[in-house]
Tab-separated table of C-alpha atoms in Angstrom:
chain	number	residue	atom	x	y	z
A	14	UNK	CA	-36.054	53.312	6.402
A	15	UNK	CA	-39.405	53.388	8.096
A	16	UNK	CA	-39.256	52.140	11.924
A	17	UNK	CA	-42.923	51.546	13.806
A	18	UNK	CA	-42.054	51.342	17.831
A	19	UNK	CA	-44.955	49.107	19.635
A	20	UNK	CA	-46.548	50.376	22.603
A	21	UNK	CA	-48.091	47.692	25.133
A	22	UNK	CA	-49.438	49.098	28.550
A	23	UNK	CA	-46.687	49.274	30.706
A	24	UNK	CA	-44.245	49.580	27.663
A	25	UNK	CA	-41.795	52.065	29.009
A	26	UNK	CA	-38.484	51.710	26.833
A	27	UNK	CA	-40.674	52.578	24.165
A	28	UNK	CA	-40.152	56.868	23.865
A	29	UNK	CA	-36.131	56.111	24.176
A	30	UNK	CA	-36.448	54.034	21.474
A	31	UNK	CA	-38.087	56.338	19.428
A	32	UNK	CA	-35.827	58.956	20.184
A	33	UNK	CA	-32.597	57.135	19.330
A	34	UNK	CA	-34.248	55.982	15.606
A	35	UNK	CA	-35.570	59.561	15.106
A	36	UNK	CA	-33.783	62.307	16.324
A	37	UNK	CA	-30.160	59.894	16.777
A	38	UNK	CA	-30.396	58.047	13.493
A	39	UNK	CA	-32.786	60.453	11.554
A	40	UNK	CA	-34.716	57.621	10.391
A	41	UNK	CA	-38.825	58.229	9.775
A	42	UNK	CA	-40.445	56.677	12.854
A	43	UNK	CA	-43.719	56.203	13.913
A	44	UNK	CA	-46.042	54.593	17.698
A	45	UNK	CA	-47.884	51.269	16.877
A	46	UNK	CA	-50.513	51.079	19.266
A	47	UNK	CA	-51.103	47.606	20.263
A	48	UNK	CA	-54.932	47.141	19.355
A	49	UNK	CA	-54.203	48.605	15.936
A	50	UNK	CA	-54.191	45.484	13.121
A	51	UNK	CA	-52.305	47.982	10.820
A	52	UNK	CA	-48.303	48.082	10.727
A	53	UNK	CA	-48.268	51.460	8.629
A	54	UNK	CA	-46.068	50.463	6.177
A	55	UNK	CA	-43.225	50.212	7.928
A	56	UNK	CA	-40.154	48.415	6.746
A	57	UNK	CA	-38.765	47.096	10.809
A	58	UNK	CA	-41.025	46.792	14.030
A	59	UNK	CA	-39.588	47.439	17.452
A	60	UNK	CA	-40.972	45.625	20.273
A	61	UNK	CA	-39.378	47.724	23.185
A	62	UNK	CA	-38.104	46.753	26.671
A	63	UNK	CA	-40.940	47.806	29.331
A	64	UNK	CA	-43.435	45.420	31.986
A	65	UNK	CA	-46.243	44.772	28.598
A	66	UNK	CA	-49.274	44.166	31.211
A	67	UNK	CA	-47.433	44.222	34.109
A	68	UNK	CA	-45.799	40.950	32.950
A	69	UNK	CA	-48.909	39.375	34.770
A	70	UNK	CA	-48.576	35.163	34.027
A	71	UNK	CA	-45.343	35.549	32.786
A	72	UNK	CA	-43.266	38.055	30.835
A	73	UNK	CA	-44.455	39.205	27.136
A	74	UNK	CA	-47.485	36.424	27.945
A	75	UNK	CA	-50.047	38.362	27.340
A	76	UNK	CA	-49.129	40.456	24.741
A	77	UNK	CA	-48.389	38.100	22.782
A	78	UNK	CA	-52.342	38.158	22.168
A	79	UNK	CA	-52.592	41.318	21.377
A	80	UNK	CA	-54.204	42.523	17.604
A	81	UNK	CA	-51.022	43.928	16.490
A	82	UNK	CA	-49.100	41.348	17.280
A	83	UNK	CA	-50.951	38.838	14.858
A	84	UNK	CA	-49.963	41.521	12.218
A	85	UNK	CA	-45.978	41.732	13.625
A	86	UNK	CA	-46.297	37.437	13.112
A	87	UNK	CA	-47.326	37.718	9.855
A	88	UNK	CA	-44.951	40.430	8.548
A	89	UNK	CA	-41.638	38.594	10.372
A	90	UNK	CA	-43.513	35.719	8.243
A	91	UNK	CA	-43.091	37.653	4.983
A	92	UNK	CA	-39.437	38.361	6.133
A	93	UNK	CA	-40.061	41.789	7.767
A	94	UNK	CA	-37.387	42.768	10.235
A	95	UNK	CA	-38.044	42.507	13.715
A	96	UNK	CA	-36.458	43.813	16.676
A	97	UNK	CA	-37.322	42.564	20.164
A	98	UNK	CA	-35.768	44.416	23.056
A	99	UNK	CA	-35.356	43.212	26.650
A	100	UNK	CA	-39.517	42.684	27.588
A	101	UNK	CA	-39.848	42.778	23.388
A	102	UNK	CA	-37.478	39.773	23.172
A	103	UNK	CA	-39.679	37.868	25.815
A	104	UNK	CA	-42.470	38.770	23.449
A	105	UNK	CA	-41.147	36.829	20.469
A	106	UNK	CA	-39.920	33.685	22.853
A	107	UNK	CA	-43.574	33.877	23.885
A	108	UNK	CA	-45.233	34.419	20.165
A	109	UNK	CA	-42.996	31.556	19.167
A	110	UNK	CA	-41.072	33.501	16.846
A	111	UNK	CA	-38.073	32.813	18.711
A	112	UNK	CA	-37.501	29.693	20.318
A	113	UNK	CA	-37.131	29.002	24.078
A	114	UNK	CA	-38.130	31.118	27.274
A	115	UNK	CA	-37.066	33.051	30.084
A	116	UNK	CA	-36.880	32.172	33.704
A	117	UNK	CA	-35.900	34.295	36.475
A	118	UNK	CA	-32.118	35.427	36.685
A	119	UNK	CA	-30.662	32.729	38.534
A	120	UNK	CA	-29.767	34.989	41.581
A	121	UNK	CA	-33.299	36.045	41.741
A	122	UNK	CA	-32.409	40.071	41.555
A	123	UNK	CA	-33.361	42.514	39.313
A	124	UNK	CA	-30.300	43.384	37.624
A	125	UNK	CA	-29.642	46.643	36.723
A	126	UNK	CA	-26.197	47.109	35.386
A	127	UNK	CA	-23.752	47.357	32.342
A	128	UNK	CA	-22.836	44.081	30.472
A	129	UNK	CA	-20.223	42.690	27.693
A	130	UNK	CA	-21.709	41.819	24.719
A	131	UNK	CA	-19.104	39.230	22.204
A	132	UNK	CA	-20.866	39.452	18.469
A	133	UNK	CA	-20.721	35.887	17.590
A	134	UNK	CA	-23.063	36.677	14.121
A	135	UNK	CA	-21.942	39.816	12.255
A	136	UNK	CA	-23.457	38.496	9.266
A	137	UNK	CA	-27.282	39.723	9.886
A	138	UNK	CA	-29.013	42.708	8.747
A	139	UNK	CA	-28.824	43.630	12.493
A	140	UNK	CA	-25.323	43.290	13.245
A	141	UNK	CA	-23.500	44.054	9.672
A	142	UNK	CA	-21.841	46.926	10.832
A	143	UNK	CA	-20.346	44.692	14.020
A	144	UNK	CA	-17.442	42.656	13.734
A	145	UNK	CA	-16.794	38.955	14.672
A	146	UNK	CA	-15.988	38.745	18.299
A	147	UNK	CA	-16.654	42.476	18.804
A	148	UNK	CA	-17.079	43.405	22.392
A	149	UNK	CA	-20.358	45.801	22.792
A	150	UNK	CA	-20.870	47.649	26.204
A	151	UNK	CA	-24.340	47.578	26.280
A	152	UNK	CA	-26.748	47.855	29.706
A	153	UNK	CA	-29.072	45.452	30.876
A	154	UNK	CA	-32.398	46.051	33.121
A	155	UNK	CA	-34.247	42.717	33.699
A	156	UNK	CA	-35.882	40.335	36.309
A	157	UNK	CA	-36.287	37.256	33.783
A	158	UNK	CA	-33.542	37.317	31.086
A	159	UNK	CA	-32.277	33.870	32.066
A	160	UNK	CA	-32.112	32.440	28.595
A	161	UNK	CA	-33.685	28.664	28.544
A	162	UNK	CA	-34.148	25.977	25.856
A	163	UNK	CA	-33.705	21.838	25.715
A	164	UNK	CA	-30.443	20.813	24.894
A	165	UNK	CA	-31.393	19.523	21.218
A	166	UNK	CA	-32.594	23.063	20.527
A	167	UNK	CA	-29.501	24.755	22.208
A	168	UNK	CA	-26.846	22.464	19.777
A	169	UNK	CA	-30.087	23.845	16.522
A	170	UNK	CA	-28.778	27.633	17.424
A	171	UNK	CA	-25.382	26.985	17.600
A	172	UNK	CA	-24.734	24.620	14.588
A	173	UNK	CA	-26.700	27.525	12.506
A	174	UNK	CA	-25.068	30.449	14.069
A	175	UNK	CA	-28.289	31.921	15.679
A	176	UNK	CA	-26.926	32.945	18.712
A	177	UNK	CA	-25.875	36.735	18.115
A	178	UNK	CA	-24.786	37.732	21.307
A	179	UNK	CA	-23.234	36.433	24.178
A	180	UNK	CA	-21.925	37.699	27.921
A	181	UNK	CA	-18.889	37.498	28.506
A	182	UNK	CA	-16.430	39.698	30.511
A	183	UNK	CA	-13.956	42.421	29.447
A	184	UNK	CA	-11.617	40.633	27.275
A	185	UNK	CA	-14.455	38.443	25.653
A	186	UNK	CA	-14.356	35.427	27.567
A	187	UNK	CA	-17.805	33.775	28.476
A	188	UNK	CA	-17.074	32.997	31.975
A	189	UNK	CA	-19.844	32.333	34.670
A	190	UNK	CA	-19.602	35.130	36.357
A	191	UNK	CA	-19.961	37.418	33.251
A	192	UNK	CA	-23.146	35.246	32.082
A	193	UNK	CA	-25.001	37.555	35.348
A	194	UNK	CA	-28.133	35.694	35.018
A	195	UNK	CA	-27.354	31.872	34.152
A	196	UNK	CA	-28.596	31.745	30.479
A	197	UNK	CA	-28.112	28.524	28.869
A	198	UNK	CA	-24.558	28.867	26.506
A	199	UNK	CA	-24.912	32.830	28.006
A	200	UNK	CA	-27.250	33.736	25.618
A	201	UNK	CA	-28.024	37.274	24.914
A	202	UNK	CA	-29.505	37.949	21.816
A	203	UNK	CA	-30.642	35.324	19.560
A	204	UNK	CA	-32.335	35.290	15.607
A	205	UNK	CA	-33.724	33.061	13.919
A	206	UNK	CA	-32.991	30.531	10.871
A	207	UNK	CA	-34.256	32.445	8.490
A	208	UNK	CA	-32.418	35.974	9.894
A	209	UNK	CA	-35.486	38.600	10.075
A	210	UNK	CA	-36.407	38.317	13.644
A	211	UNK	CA	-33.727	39.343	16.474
A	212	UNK	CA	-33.828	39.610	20.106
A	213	UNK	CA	-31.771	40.705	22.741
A	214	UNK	CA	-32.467	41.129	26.528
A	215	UNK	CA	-29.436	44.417	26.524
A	216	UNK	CA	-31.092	47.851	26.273
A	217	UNK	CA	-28.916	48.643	22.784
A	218	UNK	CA	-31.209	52.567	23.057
A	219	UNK	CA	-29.893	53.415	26.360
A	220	UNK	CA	-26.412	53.127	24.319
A	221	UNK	CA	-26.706	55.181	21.576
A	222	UNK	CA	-25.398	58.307	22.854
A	223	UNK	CA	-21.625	58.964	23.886
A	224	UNK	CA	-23.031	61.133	26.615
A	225	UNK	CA	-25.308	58.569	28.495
A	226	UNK	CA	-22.138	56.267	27.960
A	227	UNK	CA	-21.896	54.223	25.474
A	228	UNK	CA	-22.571	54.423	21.486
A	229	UNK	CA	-22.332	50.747	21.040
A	230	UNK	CA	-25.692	49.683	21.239
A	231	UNK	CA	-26.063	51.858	18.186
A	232	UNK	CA	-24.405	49.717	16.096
A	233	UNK	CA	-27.535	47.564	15.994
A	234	UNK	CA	-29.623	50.429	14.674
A	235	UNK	CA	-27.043	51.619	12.293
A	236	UNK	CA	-26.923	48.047	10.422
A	237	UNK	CA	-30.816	48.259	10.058
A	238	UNK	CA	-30.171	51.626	8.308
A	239	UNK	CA	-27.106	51.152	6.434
A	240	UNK	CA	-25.884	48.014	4.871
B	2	UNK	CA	-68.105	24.868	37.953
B	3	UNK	CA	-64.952	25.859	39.400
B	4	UNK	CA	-61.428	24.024	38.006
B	5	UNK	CA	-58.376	24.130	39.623
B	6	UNK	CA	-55.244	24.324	37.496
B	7	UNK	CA	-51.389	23.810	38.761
B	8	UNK	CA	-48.751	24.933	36.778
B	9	UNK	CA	-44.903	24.192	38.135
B	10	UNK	CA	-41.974	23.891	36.064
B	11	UNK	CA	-41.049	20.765	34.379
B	12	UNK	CA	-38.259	18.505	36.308
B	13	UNK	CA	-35.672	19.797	33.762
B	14	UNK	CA	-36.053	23.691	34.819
B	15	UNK	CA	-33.897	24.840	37.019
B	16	UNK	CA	-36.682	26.372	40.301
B	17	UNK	CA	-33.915	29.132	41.744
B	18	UNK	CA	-37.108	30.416	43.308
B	19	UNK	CA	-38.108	26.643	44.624
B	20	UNK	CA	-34.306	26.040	46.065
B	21	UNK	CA	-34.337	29.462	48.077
B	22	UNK	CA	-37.431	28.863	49.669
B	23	UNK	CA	-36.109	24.941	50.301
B	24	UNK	CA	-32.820	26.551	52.100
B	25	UNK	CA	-35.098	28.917	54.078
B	26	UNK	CA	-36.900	25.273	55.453
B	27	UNK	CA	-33.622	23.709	55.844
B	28	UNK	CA	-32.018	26.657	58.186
B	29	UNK	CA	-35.381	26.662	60.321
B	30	UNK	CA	-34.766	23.107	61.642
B	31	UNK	CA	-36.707	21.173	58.867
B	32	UNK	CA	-33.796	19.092	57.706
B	33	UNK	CA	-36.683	16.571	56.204
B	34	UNK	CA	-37.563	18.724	53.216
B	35	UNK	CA	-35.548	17.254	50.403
B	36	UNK	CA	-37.451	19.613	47.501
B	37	UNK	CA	-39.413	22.787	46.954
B	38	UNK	CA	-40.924	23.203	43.900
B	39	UNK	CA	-42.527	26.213	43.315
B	40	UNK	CA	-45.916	26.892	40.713
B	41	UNK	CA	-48.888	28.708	40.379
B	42	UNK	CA	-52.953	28.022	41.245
B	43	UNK	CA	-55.919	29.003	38.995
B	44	UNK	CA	-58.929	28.547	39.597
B	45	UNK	CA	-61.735	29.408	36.954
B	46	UNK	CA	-65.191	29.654	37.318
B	47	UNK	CA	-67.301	28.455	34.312
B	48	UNK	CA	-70.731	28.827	33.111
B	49	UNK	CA	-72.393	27.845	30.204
B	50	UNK	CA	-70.563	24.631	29.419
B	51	UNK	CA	-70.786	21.057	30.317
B	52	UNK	CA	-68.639	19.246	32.363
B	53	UNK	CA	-67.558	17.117	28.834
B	54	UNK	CA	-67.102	20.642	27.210
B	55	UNK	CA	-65.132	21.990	29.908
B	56	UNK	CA	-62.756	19.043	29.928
B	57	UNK	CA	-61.971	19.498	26.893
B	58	UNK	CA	-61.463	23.183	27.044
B	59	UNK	CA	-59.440	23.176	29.931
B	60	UNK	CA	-55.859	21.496	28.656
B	61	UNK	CA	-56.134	24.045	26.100
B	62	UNK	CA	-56.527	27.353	27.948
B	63	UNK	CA	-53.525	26.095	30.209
B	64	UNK	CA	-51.601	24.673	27.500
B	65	UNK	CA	-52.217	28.113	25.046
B	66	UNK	CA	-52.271	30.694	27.713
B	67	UNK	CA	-51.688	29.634	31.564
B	68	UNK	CA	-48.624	27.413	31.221
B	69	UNK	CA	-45.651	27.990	28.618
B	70	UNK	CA	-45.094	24.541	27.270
B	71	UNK	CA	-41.383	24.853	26.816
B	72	UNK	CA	-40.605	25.367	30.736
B	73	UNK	CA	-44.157	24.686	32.472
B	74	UNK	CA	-46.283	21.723	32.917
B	75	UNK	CA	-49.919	21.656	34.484
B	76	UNK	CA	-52.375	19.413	35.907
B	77	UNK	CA	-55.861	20.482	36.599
B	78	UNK	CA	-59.327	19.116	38.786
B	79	UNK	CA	-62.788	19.672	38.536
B	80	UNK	CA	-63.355	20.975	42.195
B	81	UNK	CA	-66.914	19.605	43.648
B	82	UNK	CA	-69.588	22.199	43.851
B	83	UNK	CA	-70.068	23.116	47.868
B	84	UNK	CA	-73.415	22.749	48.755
B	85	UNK	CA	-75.499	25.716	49.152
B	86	UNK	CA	-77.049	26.207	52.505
């Protein structure tokens, strides 16, 4: 499987990324430079976590403009897979791939810490190697993850199981003090209806390596590779 | 011609922002203040269009670009030119 990591100025999640796909998963990788209108043929685009123009206006705002971007939109269109990470996922919210934004974490801190994921979808091409209510360990570095959409469009995700990941604590409970920063129905990582596009504000490279920690976030990666 | 454009969020968003800065108020005596929302100002200078032109253009740069529609609304002015002296 081919993988093309985006780079936006002020990407900076984007070299980890590579790393895990390449040297972790020995899959062929390649850099997609963001004024480039050519995907090179790969078969899933990565949209890594980073600040993509400083997150000036508001996160993933402006790079939603950017050439390569109108490429990504058409590919996810054609049912490519894409992958949105942390400032990648508030790239899709913005493009409108993915619906709803992000607000500031309700405690208004940067949060900087490991998580609990619960896998409430293990039936997408991201998460097949997951199990139903699987607990991930899985860090998070964010200031706007706080996961918001209308009510009408919250009961959408549930009733059609588009809400992949959720915080909860330890034992897999979604408690209020596990959702750290106040998404709606603790929303972590969401896809949508049609199950080519995913994103997720947990860093699931900085957890691909027993010795930084945790392997679970490599779970994602794995499913991409092999169903 | 110079526009001014607000964006805040819409009642419905939760302002954690707004509410911190309205407990700040509240602690320094100014047990009046009932609200703080909080938003952001633009203001664009323009050239090259007419004031028709322009008021058409405007809703659509802040509703494409400046605000996001799903959390953010916006209201926007045409600000009178100060005279030269």
């Amino acid at each position: 499987m081919k993988f093309g990591v985006v780079i936006f100025p002020g990407s900076n999640c984007d070299y980890d990324t590579f790393f895990v796909l390449k040297n972790g998963l020995r899959q062929e990788t390649v850099f997609l430079w963001h004024k480039d209108h050519d995907l090179r043929g790969v078969d899933c685009v990565v949209l890594p976590g980073g600040f993509s123009y400083g997150d000036y206006l508001r996160s993933g705002a402006i790079a939603r403009f950017s050439p390569l971007m109108q490429e990504v939109r058409e590919f996810a269109d054609r049912g490519g897979s894409v992958l949105g990470i942390c400032n990648g996922f508030q790239v899709l919210l913005e493009l409108g791939l993915l619906p709803g934004a992000m607000l500031r974490n309700k405690n208004l801190k940067f949060l900087c810490q490991y998580v609990h994921l619960r896998v409430d979808n293990p039936e997408t091409r991201f998460t097949r190697r997951t199990r139903r209510g699987q607990i991930l360990r899985i860090p998070i570095a964010h200031f706007d993850g706080h996961y918001f959409s209308p009510p009408e469009t919250l009961r959408d995700l549930e009733e059609h199981g588009q809400v992949v990941f959720r915080y909860v604590d330890e034992k897999g409970k979604p408690t209020e003090a596990a959702n750290v920063n106040g998404s709606a129905a603790g929303i972590a990582g969401l896809i949508n209806r049609r199950g080519n596009v995913l994103g997720m504000m947990p860093h699931p490279e900085r957890a691909s390596e027993a010795l930084l920690g945790s392997e679970d976030g490599r779970l994602i990666f794995e499913s991409l590779v092999q169903p | 011609m110079r526009v001014r454009i607000l964006v805040s969020f819409k009642e419905s968003v939760l302002d954690p922002q707004g509410q911190t800065v309205k407990n700040a108020l509240l602690t320094l005596g100014y047990g009046f203040v009932k609200d703080v929302r909080q938003g952001k100002v633009f203001e664009i200078a323009l050239d090259g269009i007419t004031e028709e032109q322009a008021r058409r253009a405007i809703p659509e740069i802040a509703d494409k670009v400046l605000a996001n529609p799903i959390i953010e609304k916006f209201t926007w002015e045409i600000l009178t030119e100060q005279k030269k002296v």
